[in-house]
Amino acid sequence: MKRLKMLTGILLCGVILMCYTSLTAGAMLIREQTDCLFFRNESGDWSGKEIVQIQENEEQQEDPQQFTVWGQLDGQQVQNPELARQAEVSALWLLGPGSLVISEPVCLEEKDIRGCLIGENTAQKLFGSSEVTGRAVVFEGRSLIIRDVLHSISDVLVLNASAEEALDGQVLNRMNLKRTAGQNAPWNGDAFLIRNSIDAVQIAYPLARDVVSLEQLLLPFGVLASVSIFLGKRLSQSRNQPIACIVILLLFGTAVVIFVRLFWPVFTVTQKITPGKWSDFAYFTTLWKQEAEAVAQMTAMEKTVIDAKIWKAFCHSQMDTFLILTGILLLRCRMKEEKDTGETNLQK
């Protein structure tokens, strides 16, 4: 029975470690995908003339902001003329650096309107293989050369839009704004929007990023605190109580320093939730309403393949968090059970 309990404890620790590894991977993906600010144009699409004007205005600034205008059109058909096959895809139009929209490395230059990127699943449907770089597909009557294959997004065709002419099917109603070095997490790009007279709504992906980052920090901190308390109670019953307390304090302090050093950027989140004046008690109510409205808008909006990728990673991270908390609770119950059993044996 004692060996079975030990194996159960080891299994729980393994599950917690595995879930935390998954949570870390999801947090990294969310941080990579949301390393810029997402905006949505609610009044329609940006025209090529408007985008060129914004680009020219930014070139005159001392600290120009890098941005990409993009959009998605679902239910489009792409053909393989060689094998007479076709597949339904979501056409993702880009006008600007593709790295601000697609997190994985791609080989599609900004001005390349003859090239495209294709999802792995679409490549399989059209060619029966994912090794299709350099092959040709037809979209909206235009022949496009496949420059690379996307592995993290399926059923998608990524191609460059043109600011000089409106290509068939071109949609540009979203904007991603690059966060420049030295800007803190609370930065929201207001200066960029104001000086370019842009009327757009920010999508609340920084909130999802902050939530996952805090979970990544606080969960192992909670595990270490629980284990330290448990060991402290065990060692306090020994003869060398002062030495035991010093050892526990040193271990816990070392763990705190390590996690603070590893996750220090996470603490920039506190700048957003800290009021400018401590007497401003209405700050938290206003912040809560703003975040609630932003989440409601994000939930109600039509999702693109990029949005779906972020949402999927966020939902998986919340499931990992739930499993980790459940595992911690079970471990705490086992610790309490062992403690109660030990006290009963002493009384006997």
Short mmCIF file of C-alpha atoms in Angstrom, two decimals:
data_model
loop_
_atom_site.label_atom_id
_atom_site.label_comp_id
_atom_site.label_asym_id
_atom_site.label_seq_id
_atom_site.Cartn_x
_atom_site.Cartn_y
_atom_site.Cartn_z
CA MET A 1 0.00 0.00 0.00
CA LYS A 2 2.86 2.39 0.84
CA ARG A 3 4.51 1.70 -2.53
CA LEU A 4 1.22 2.31 -4.32
CA LYS A 5 0.83 5.67 -2.60
CA MET A 6 4.38 6.58 -3.62
CA LEU A 7 3.70 5.64 -7.24
CA THR A 8 0.49 7.69 -7.16
CA GLY A 9 2.39 10.72 -5.90
CA ILE A 10 5.05 10.32 -8.59
CA LEU A 11 2.34 9.98 -11.25
CA LEU A 12 0.64 13.17 -10.05
CA CYS A 13 3.95 15.04 -10.13
CA GLY A 14 4.54 13.75 -13.66
CA VAL A 15 1.12 14.91 -14.83
CA ILE A 16 1.67 18.36 -13.28
CA LEU A 17 5.08 18.65 -14.95
CA MET A 18 3.68 17.55 -18.31
CA CYS A 19 0.79 20.03 -18.10
CA TYR A 20 3.14 22.82 -17.10
CA THR A 21 5.38 22.02 -20.09
CA SER A 22 2.31 22.22 -22.32
CA LEU A 23 1.30 25.50 -20.67
CA THR A 24 4.77 26.92 -21.30
CA ALA A 25 4.63 25.90 -24.96
CA GLY A 26 1.19 27.52 -25.33
CA ALA A 27 2.39 30.70 -23.59
CA MET A 28 5.36 30.91 -25.98
CA LEU A 29 3.07 30.51 -28.98
CA ILE A 30 0.70 33.20 -27.72
CA ARG A 31 3.58 35.58 -27.00
CA GLU A 32 5.04 35.02 -30.48
CA GLN A 33 1.69 35.48 -32.20
CA THR A 34 0.72 38.53 -30.12
CA ASP A 35 4.09 40.30 -30.22
CA CYS A 36 2.20 43.13 -31.92
CA LEU A 37 -1.11 44.92 -31.43
CA PHE A 38 -4.19 43.78 -33.35
CA PHE A 39 -6.66 46.34 -34.70
CA ARG A 40 -9.90 45.95 -36.65
CA ASN A 41 -11.42 48.52 -39.02
CA GLU A 42 -15.15 48.48 -38.26
CA SER A 43 -16.04 50.92 -41.06
CA GLY A 44 -14.90 48.61 -43.86
CA ASP A 45 -11.67 47.96 -45.74
CA TRP A 46 -8.66 50.22 -46.03
CA SER A 47 -8.00 51.35 -49.57
CA GLY A 48 -4.56 51.21 -51.16
CA LYS A 49 -4.43 55.01 -51.19
CA GLU A 50 -5.06 55.21 -47.43
CA ILE A 51 -2.36 52.63 -46.71
CA VAL A 52 0.19 54.43 -48.90
CA GLN A 53 -0.60 57.68 -47.07
CA ILE A 54 0.00 56.00 -43.70
CA GLN A 55 3.28 54.51 -44.92
CA GLU A 56 4.50 57.88 -46.21
CA ASN A 57 3.50 59.59 -42.97
CA GLU A 58 5.37 57.01 -40.88
CA GLU A 59 8.53 57.36 -42.98
CA GLN A 60 8.68 61.01 -41.88
CA GLN A 61 8.58 60.13 -38.18
CA GLU A 62 11.70 59.89 -36.02
CA ASP A 63 10.51 56.53 -34.68
CA PRO A 64 8.38 55.03 -37.50
CA GLN A 65 6.09 52.19 -36.57
CA GLN A 66 6.17 48.96 -38.58
CA PHE A 67 2.71 47.65 -39.45
CA THR A 68 0.93 45.18 -41.70
CA VAL A 69 -2.58 45.57 -43.07
CA TRP A 70 -4.34 42.29 -43.78
CA GLY A 71 -7.68 40.57 -44.12
CA GLN A 72 -9.30 37.21 -44.72
CA LEU A 73 -11.95 36.04 -47.18
CA ASP A 74 -13.45 32.61 -46.54
CA GLY A 75 -14.92 30.10 -48.97
CA GLN A 76 -12.46 30.74 -51.81
CA GLN A 77 -11.45 28.18 -54.44
CA VAL A 78 -7.86 27.43 -55.42
CA GLN A 79 -7.05 25.04 -58.28
CA ASN A 80 -4.22 22.78 -59.30
CA PRO A 81 -4.36 22.86 -63.13
CA GLU A 82 -1.91 19.97 -63.50
CA LEU A 83 -4.06 17.41 -61.66
CA ALA A 84 -7.42 19.15 -62.21
CA ARG A 85 -8.00 19.40 -58.45
CA GLN A 86 -9.44 22.19 -56.37
CA ALA A 87 -9.83 22.96 -52.68
CA GLU A 88 -11.75 25.45 -50.59
CA VAL A 89 -9.50 27.79 -48.62
CA SER A 90 -9.50 30.98 -46.58
CA ALA A 91 -7.61 33.62 -48.56
CA LEU A 92 -5.35 35.65 -46.26
CA TRP A 93 -4.26 38.95 -47.83
CA LEU A 94 -1.14 40.73 -46.57
CA LEU A 95 0.14 44.24 -47.22
CA GLY A 96 3.35 44.61 -45.24
CA PRO A 97 5.73 42.25 -43.42
CA GLY A 98 4.16 38.82 -43.13
CA SER A 99 6.04 38.16 -39.87
CA LEU A 100 3.66 40.52 -38.04
CA VAL A 101 0.72 38.25 -38.85
CA ILE A 102 2.18 34.75 -39.23
CA SER A 103 4.42 33.62 -36.38
CA GLU A 104 6.27 30.84 -38.21
CA PRO A 105 9.12 31.71 -40.63
CA VAL A 106 7.88 32.26 -44.17
CA CYS A 107 9.54 32.89 -47.53
CA LEU A 108 7.14 35.43 -49.02
CA GLU A 109 8.59 38.87 -49.74
CA GLU A 110 6.41 41.95 -49.33
CA LYS A 111 6.25 42.99 -53.00
CA ASP A 112 5.88 39.46 -54.36
CA ILE A 113 2.36 39.42 -55.82
CA ARG A 114 3.16 36.37 -57.97
CA GLY A 115 3.96 34.16 -54.99
CA CYS A 116 1.86 32.65 -52.20
CA LEU A 117 1.97 30.47 -49.11
CA ILE A 118 -0.27 27.45 -48.75
CA GLY A 119 -1.46 25.43 -45.76
CA GLU A 120 -0.20 21.87 -45.36
CA ASN A 121 -3.70 20.40 -45.49
CA THR A 122 -4.49 22.34 -48.69
CA ALA A 123 -1.23 21.12 -50.25
CA GLN A 124 -2.25 17.54 -49.54
CA LYS A 125 -5.65 18.08 -51.16
CA LEU A 126 -4.21 19.70 -54.30
CA PHE A 127 -0.98 17.74 -54.81
CA GLY A 128 -1.14 14.74 -52.46
CA SER A 129 2.08 15.94 -50.81
CA SER A 130 3.36 18.77 -48.63
CA GLU A 131 6.56 19.12 -50.68
CA VAL A 132 5.09 21.61 -53.15
CA THR A 133 7.46 24.60 -53.03
CA GLY A 134 7.82 26.02 -56.54
CA ARG A 135 4.61 24.45 -57.86
CA ALA A 136 1.83 26.56 -59.37
CA VAL A 137 -1.80 27.07 -58.31
CA VAL A 138 -4.56 29.20 -59.78
CA PHE A 139 -6.56 31.67 -57.68
CA GLU A 140 -9.06 34.18 -59.06
CA GLY A 141 -7.75 33.50 -62.57
CA ARG A 142 -4.14 34.30 -61.56
CA SER A 143 -1.29 31.79 -61.56
CA LEU A 144 0.62 31.86 -58.25
CA ILE A 145 3.90 30.15 -57.36
CA ILE A 146 4.01 28.43 -53.96
CA ARG A 147 6.94 29.89 -52.00
CA ASP A 148 6.49 27.89 -48.81
CA VAL A 149 4.11 25.62 -46.87
CA LEU A 150 2.53 26.62 -43.54
CA HIS A 151 2.39 23.86 -40.92
CA SER A 152 0.57 25.66 -38.10
CA ILE A 153 -2.39 26.85 -40.22
CA SER A 154 -4.47 24.56 -42.43
CA ASP A 155 -6.80 25.27 -45.37
CA VAL A 156 -5.36 28.70 -46.06
CA LEU A 157 -3.82 30.55 -48.99
CA VAL A 158 -1.62 33.52 -48.06
CA LEU A 159 -0.83 36.10 -50.73
CA ASN A 160 0.30 39.70 -50.96
CA ALA A 161 -2.17 42.48 -51.64
CA SER A 162 -1.37 45.47 -53.82
CA ALA A 163 -1.59 49.10 -52.73
CA GLU A 164 -1.58 50.31 -56.36
CA GLU A 165 -4.52 48.26 -57.60
CA ALA A 166 -7.41 46.40 -56.01
CA LEU A 167 -6.87 42.74 -56.85
CA ASP A 168 -9.87 40.42 -57.18
CA GLY A 169 -10.96 39.21 -53.75
CA GLN A 170 -8.60 41.55 -51.90
CA VAL A 171 -9.70 42.24 -48.29
CA LEU A 172 -7.83 44.61 -45.95
CA ASN A 173 -9.74 45.30 -42.74
CA ARG A 174 -7.24 44.31 -40.05
CA MET A 175 -3.95 45.90 -38.93
CA ASN A 176 -1.09 44.55 -36.84
CA LEU A 177 1.24 47.12 -35.30
CA LYS A 178 4.77 46.08 -34.30
CA ARG A 179 5.81 46.76 -30.72
CA THR A 180 9.16 48.57 -30.85
CA ALA A 181 12.05 47.85 -28.50
CA GLY A 182 11.83 49.68 -25.20
CA GLN A 183 8.03 49.93 -25.20
CA ASN A 184 6.37 48.44 -22.14
CA ALA A 185 3.43 46.06 -22.08
CA PRO A 186 0.80 48.78 -21.37
CA TRP A 187 1.65 50.58 -24.64
CA ASN A 188 -1.49 50.60 -26.83
CA GLY A 189 -0.43 52.42 -30.00
CA ASP A 190 -2.65 55.47 -29.40
CA ALA A 191 -0.03 57.87 -30.79
CA PHE A 192 0.17 55.88 -34.04
CA LEU A 193 -3.62 55.86 -34.46
CA ILE A 194 -4.00 59.57 -33.70
CA ARG A 195 -1.26 60.90 -35.98
CA ASN A 196 -2.54 58.78 -38.89
CA SER A 197 -6.25 59.51 -38.20
CA ILE A 198 -7.04 55.81 -37.97
CA ASP A 199 -10.44 54.84 -36.58
CA ALA A 200 -9.91 51.25 -35.46
CA VAL A 201 -10.75 49.05 -32.47
CA GLN A 202 -8.01 47.15 -30.66
CA ILE A 203 -8.54 43.43 -30.14
CA ALA A 204 -7.87 42.35 -26.55
CA TYR A 205 -5.14 39.78 -27.24
CA PRO A 206 -2.69 41.46 -24.81
CA LEU A 207 -5.14 40.44 -22.04
CA ALA A 208 -4.90 36.77 -23.05
CA ARG A 209 -1.13 37.11 -23.20
CA ASP A 210 -1.01 38.61 -19.69
CA VAL A 211 -3.29 35.91 -18.23
CA VAL A 212 -1.19 33.05 -19.59
CA SER A 213 2.07 34.74 -18.51
CA LEU A 214 0.80 35.19 -14.94
CA GLU A 215 -0.36 31.56 -14.83
CA GLN A 216 3.05 30.46 -16.03
CA LEU A 217 4.64 32.35 -13.15
CA LEU A 218 2.20 31.81 -10.28
CA LEU A 219 1.48 28.08 -10.71
CA PRO A 220 5.04 26.80 -10.05
CA PHE A 221 5.38 29.45 -7.34
CA GLY A 222 2.29 27.97 -5.67
CA VAL A 223 3.65 24.44 -5.98
CA LEU A 224 6.97 25.46 -4.42
CA ALA A 225 5.20 27.30 -1.61
CA SER A 226 3.03 24.25 -0.84
CA VAL A 227 5.99 21.87 -0.87
CA SER A 228 8.07 24.23 1.30
CA ILE A 229 5.28 24.53 3.87
CA PHE A 230 4.88 20.74 3.91
CA LEU A 231 8.62 20.16 4.33
CA GLY A 232 8.78 22.89 6.95
CA LYS A 233 6.14 21.16 9.05
CA ARG A 234 7.91 17.82 8.65
CA LEU A 235 11.36 19.14 9.54
CA SER A 236 10.03 21.24 12.44
CA GLN A 237 9.28 17.98 14.24
CA SER A 238 12.91 16.93 14.02
CA ARG A 239 15.57 17.71 16.61
CA ASN A 240 17.47 20.30 14.53
CA GLN A 241 14.58 22.71 14.12
CA PRO A 242 16.65 25.93 13.60
CA ILE A 243 18.78 24.31 10.90
CA ALA A 244 15.69 22.88 9.22
CA CYS A 245 14.03 26.31 9.13
CA ILE A 246 17.15 27.93 7.66
CA VAL A 247 17.38 25.26 4.94
CA ILE A 248 13.71 25.71 4.01
CA LEU A 249 14.04 29.50 3.89
CA LEU A 250 17.15 29.26 1.69
CA LEU A 251 15.46 26.82 -0.70
CA PHE A 252 12.31 28.92 -0.95
CA GLY A 253 14.27 32.17 -1.35
CA THR A 254 16.40 30.63 -4.11
CA ALA A 255 13.28 29.45 -5.92
CA VAL A 256 11.76 32.95 -5.68
CA VAL A 257 14.90 34.58 -7.09
CA ILE A 258 15.10 32.07 -9.96
CA PHE A 259 11.48 32.57 -10.98
CA VAL A 260 11.68 36.35 -10.69
CA ARG A 261 14.76 36.36 -12.93
CA LEU A 262 13.17 34.01 -15.46
CA PHE A 263 9.80 35.70 -15.61
CA TRP A 264 10.66 39.35 -14.85
CA PRO A 265 8.97 40.67 -18.07
CA VAL A 266 5.69 39.31 -16.69
CA PHE A 267 5.73 41.94 -13.95
CA THR A 268 5.22 44.70 -16.52
CA VAL A 269 1.60 43.53 -16.39
CA THR A 270 1.31 45.22 -12.98
CA GLN A 271 1.93 48.62 -14.61
CA LYS A 272 -1.41 48.30 -16.36
CA ILE A 273 -3.41 47.35 -13.27
CA THR A 274 -1.78 49.95 -10.99
CA PRO A 275 -3.53 53.36 -10.84
CA GLY A 276 -1.53 56.56 -11.23
CA LYS A 277 -2.86 57.76 -7.86
CA TRP A 278 -3.67 55.41 -4.99
CA SER A 279 -6.68 57.60 -4.17
CA ASP A 280 -8.19 56.82 -7.60
CA PHE A 281 -10.56 54.09 -6.39
CA ALA A 282 -12.66 54.27 -9.58
CA TYR A 283 -9.65 53.16 -11.65
CA PHE A 284 -10.23 49.45 -11.10
CA THR A 285 -13.94 49.71 -11.93
CA THR A 286 -13.16 51.55 -15.15
CA LEU A 287 -10.41 49.07 -16.04
CA TRP A 288 -12.75 46.13 -15.40
CA LYS A 289 -15.43 47.63 -17.67
CA GLN A 290 -12.91 48.32 -20.43
CA GLU A 291 -11.50 44.81 -20.34
CA ALA A 292 -14.99 43.27 -20.18
CA GLU A 293 -16.09 45.28 -23.24
CA ALA A 294 -12.91 44.33 -25.09
CA VAL A 295 -13.41 40.63 -24.34
CA ALA A 296 -17.08 40.84 -25.42
CA GLN A 297 -16.08 42.47 -28.72
CA MET A 298 -13.34 39.90 -29.27
CA THR A 299 -15.75 37.04 -28.60
CA ALA A 300 -18.45 38.40 -30.91
CA MET A 301 -16.21 39.31 -33.85
CA GLU A 302 -15.78 37.07 -36.89
CA LYS A 303 -12.65 34.95 -36.38
CA THR A 304 -9.84 34.56 -38.90
CA VAL A 305 -7.43 31.62 -39.03
CA ILE A 306 -4.97 33.73 -37.03
CA ASP A 307 -7.60 34.43 -34.35
CA ALA A 308 -8.49 30.73 -34.23
CA LYS A 309 -4.83 29.83 -33.71
CA ILE A 310 -4.54 32.21 -30.73
CA TRP A 311 -7.88 31.11 -29.23
CA LYS A 312 -6.91 27.42 -29.54
CA ALA A 313 -3.60 27.99 -27.74
CA PHE A 314 -5.34 30.04 -25.02
CA CYS A 315 -8.04 27.40 -24.42
CA HIS A 316 -5.41 24.65 -24.22
CA SER A 317 -3.44 26.69 -21.69
CA GLN A 318 -6.56 27.12 -19.52
CA MET A 319 -7.16 23.36 -19.63
CA ASP A 320 -3.54 22.80 -18.58
CA THR A 321 -4.02 25.28 -15.73
CA PHE A 322 -7.12 23.41 -14.55
CA LEU A 323 -5.28 20.08 -14.60
CA ILE A 324 -2.31 21.56 -12.72
CA LEU A 325 -4.55 23.03 -10.01
CA THR A 326 -6.37 19.69 -9.71
CA GLY A 327 -3.04 17.88 -9.37
CA ILE A 328 -1.85 20.33 -6.70
CA LEU A 329 -5.09 19.82 -4.77
CA LEU A 330 -4.70 16.04 -4.92
CA LEU A 331 -1.09 16.31 -3.75
CA ARG A 332 -2.17 18.50 -0.84
CA CYS A 333 -4.81 15.91 0.10
CA ARG A 334 -2.15 13.17 -0.01
CA MET A 335 0.15 15.23 2.21
CA LYS A 336 -2.63 15.82 4.72
CA GLU A 337 -3.54 12.12 4.65
CA GLU A 338 0.06 11.13 5.35
CA LYS A 339 0.24 13.67 8.17
CA ASP A 340 -2.98 12.39 9.76
CA THR A 341 -1.78 8.80 9.43
CA GLY A 342 1.54 9.67 11.08
CA GLU A 343 -0.18 11.42 14.00
CA THR A 344 -2.51 8.43 14.48
CA ASN A 345 0.44 6.04 14.58
CA LEU A 346 2.19 8.22 17.17
CA GLN A 347 -0.89 8.23 19.37
CA LYS A 348 -1.09 4.45 19.20
#
